[in-house]
Amino acid sequence: MEPAEMERLWDAHTAGEFAAHDVDATMATMVAEPYVMHLPTLIGAQGGRRVRAFYTETFIPEVPADFVVESVSRTVGTERIVDEMIVTMTHDRKVSWILPGVPATGRRIEVGVVGVIGFADGLIDHEHLWWDQASVLVQVGLLDPDGLPVHGAEITEKLRSLTEG
């Protein structure tokens, strides 16, 4: 698959999720039996029916209204995209794919996310999504960083300072 086509497909996929909130548009970018896994929380789904249900019942309805994805870098290979992003949102609702079992805290979250997106047969085959869960827990007040080698939003501030101009 051509790199430009993989990028176009991935951008259409994320637009379906975050801009249009359209499960059909999102699923149209994927193979019949894809999988999606948010690895820090082990939340996601495997198989077309389950992935559709995950997007319909969990992921898309739980996207906060102020959810923003800021691109940091993208590497495109022959069968994969590795996308480095900064995600910002207010934890103003249940967001079980990033904070399972945690009611809304009203706190701002800013976290670096890496997506490894695999392609097969001209469509998205899978998503592996990674982030620093300790940073998220610090930002919502569930983990005290005092005396621990963890940080909150300072991580994304540092990332921005390293990648700007």
Coordinates of C-alpha atoms in Angstrom, one line a residue:
M1 CA 0.0 0.0 0.0
E2 CA 1.3 3.4 -0.9
P3 CA 2.3 5.6 2.1
A4 CA 0.1 8.5 1.0
E5 CA -2.9 6.2 0.8
M6 CA -2.2 4.8 4.3
E7 CA -2.0 8.4 5.7
R8 CA -5.3 9.3 3.9
L9 CA -7.0 6.3 5.3
W10 CA -5.7 6.9 8.9
D11 CA -6.7 10.5 8.7
A12 CA -10.2 9.5 7.5
H13 CA -10.4 7.0 10.4
T14 CA -9.6 9.6 13.1
A15 CA -11.9 12.1 11.5
G16 CA -14.7 9.5 11.7
E17 CA -13.9 9.0 15.4
F18 CA -13.2 12.5 16.6
A19 CA -14.8 15.0 14.2
A20 CA -17.8 13.2 12.8
H21 CA -18.4 10.8 15.7
D22 CA -19.5 8.4 12.9
V23 CA -19.1 4.7 13.6
D24 CA -19.9 3.7 10.0
A25 CA -17.3 6.1 8.6
T26 CA -14.7 4.8 11.1
M27 CA -15.5 1.2 10.4
A28 CA -15.4 1.8 6.6
T29 CA -11.6 2.4 6.9
M30 CA -11.0 -1.0 8.5
V31 CA -10.7 -4.6 7.4
A32 CA -13.7 -6.9 8.2
E33 CA -12.0 -8.4 11.3
P34 CA -9.8 -5.6 12.8
Y35 CA -8.7 -5.1 16.4
V36 CA -8.2 -2.0 18.5
M37 CA -6.3 -2.0 21.8
H38 CA -5.6 0.7 24.3
L39 CA -2.7 -1.1 25.9
P40 CA -2.3 0.9 29.1
T41 CA -5.8 0.0 30.1
L42 CA -6.3 -3.2 28.1
I43 CA -9.5 -1.7 26.7
G44 CA -10.5 -2.3 23.1
A45 CA -12.0 -5.1 21.0
Q46 CA -11.1 -7.8 18.5
G47 CA -13.2 -8.7 15.5
G48 CA -15.5 -6.7 13.3
R49 CA -18.7 -7.1 15.4
R50 CA -16.9 -6.4 18.7
V51 CA -14.9 -3.4 17.3
R52 CA -18.1 -1.9 16.0
A53 CA -19.8 -2.4 19.4
F54 CA -16.7 -0.8 21.1
Y55 CA -16.9 2.3 18.9
T56 CA -20.7 2.5 19.2
E57 CA -21.1 1.8 22.9
T58 CA -17.9 3.0 24.5
F59 CA -15.2 4.9 22.5
I60 CA -17.1 7.4 20.4
P61 CA -19.8 8.3 23.0
E62 CA -17.1 8.9 25.6
V63 CA -15.0 11.3 23.6
P64 CA -15.0 14.6 25.6
A65 CA -16.4 17.6 23.7
D66 CA -13.0 19.4 23.9
F67 CA -10.9 16.4 22.8
V68 CA -8.0 17.5 20.6
V69 CA -5.3 15.5 18.9
E70 CA -2.1 17.4 18.1
S71 CA 0.3 15.7 15.7
V72 CA 3.9 15.6 16.9
S73 CA 5.4 13.2 14.3
R74 CA 4.4 10.5 11.9
T75 CA 6.5 7.7 10.5
V76 CA 5.1 5.8 7.5
G77 CA 6.5 2.4 6.6
T78 CA 5.3 -0.2 4.2
E79 CA 2.6 -1.7 6.3
R80 CA 2.4 0.6 9.4
I81 CA 2.1 4.1 10.5
V82 CA 3.6 5.2 13.9
D83 CA 1.8 8.4 14.9
E84 CA 3.1 10.4 17.9
M85 CA 0.4 12.8 19.2
I86 CA -0.5 14.9 22.1
V87 CA -4.1 14.4 23.3
T88 CA -5.8 17.0 25.4
M89 CA -9.3 16.8 27.0
T90 CA -11.3 17.6 30.1
H91 CA -12.3 14.5 32.1
D92 CA -15.9 15.8 32.2
R93 CA -17.5 12.4 31.7
K94 CA -16.8 8.7 32.0
V95 CA -13.9 7.9 29.6
S96 CA -13.5 4.2 30.3
W97 CA -10.8 3.6 27.6
I98 CA -8.4 5.9 29.4
L99 CA -9.7 5.8 33.0
P100 CA -11.8 2.7 33.5
G101 CA -14.0 2.8 36.5
V102 CA -13.1 6.5 37.3
P103 CA -16.0 8.9 37.4
A104 CA -15.5 12.4 35.8
T105 CA -13.0 14.5 37.8
G106 CA -13.4 17.7 35.8
R107 CA -9.7 17.8 35.4
R108 CA -7.7 18.6 32.3
I109 CA -5.6 15.8 30.8
E110 CA -2.8 16.3 28.4
V111 CA -0.9 13.2 27.4
G112 CA 1.4 12.0 24.7
V113 CA 0.0 9.1 22.8
V114 CA 1.7 6.8 20.3
G115 CA -0.4 4.8 17.8
V116 CA 0.9 1.9 15.8
I117 CA -1.5 1.4 13.0
G118 CA -1.3 -1.7 10.9
F119 CA -2.7 -2.1 7.4
A120 CA -3.8 -5.1 5.3
D121 CA -5.7 -5.5 2.1
G122 CA -5.8 -1.7 1.6
L123 CA -7.5 -1.0 5.0
I124 CA -6.6 -0.5 8.6
D125 CA -6.1 -3.9 10.2
H126 CA -5.3 -2.9 13.8
E127 CA -4.4 -0.1 16.2
H128 CA -2.0 -0.3 19.2
L129 CA -2.4 2.8 21.3
W130 CA 0.1 3.6 24.0
W131 CA 0.5 6.4 26.6
D132 CA 2.0 7.1 30.0
Q133 CA -0.9 6.0 32.3
A134 CA 0.9 7.3 35.4
S135 CA 0.9 10.8 33.9
V136 CA -2.9 10.6 33.4
L137 CA -3.4 9.4 37.0
V138 CA -1.3 12.3 38.3
Q139 CA -3.3 14.8 36.3
V140 CA -6.7 13.6 37.6
G141 CA -5.4 13.4 41.2
L142 CA -5.4 9.6 41.6
L143 CA -1.6 9.3 41.9
D144 CA 0.6 11.5 44.1
P145 CA 3.9 12.1 42.2
D146 CA 5.7 13.1 45.4
G147 CA 8.7 10.7 45.8
L148 CA 7.9 8.8 42.6
P149 CA 9.6 9.0 39.2
V150 CA 6.4 10.1 37.5
H151 CA 5.2 13.4 36.1
G152 CA 1.9 14.9 34.8
A153 CA 1.4 17.5 32.0
E154 CA 5.1 18.5 32.3
I155 CA 5.8 15.6 29.9
T156 CA 3.8 17.1 27.0
E157 CA 5.2 20.5 27.8
K158 CA 8.7 19.1 27.4
L159 CA 7.8 17.2 24.3
R160 CA 6.5 20.5 22.7
S161 CA 9.6 22.4 23.7
L162 CA 11.8 19.7 22.1
T163 CA 9.8 19.6 18.8
E164 CA 9.0 23.3 18.2
G165 CA 11.0 25.4 15.8

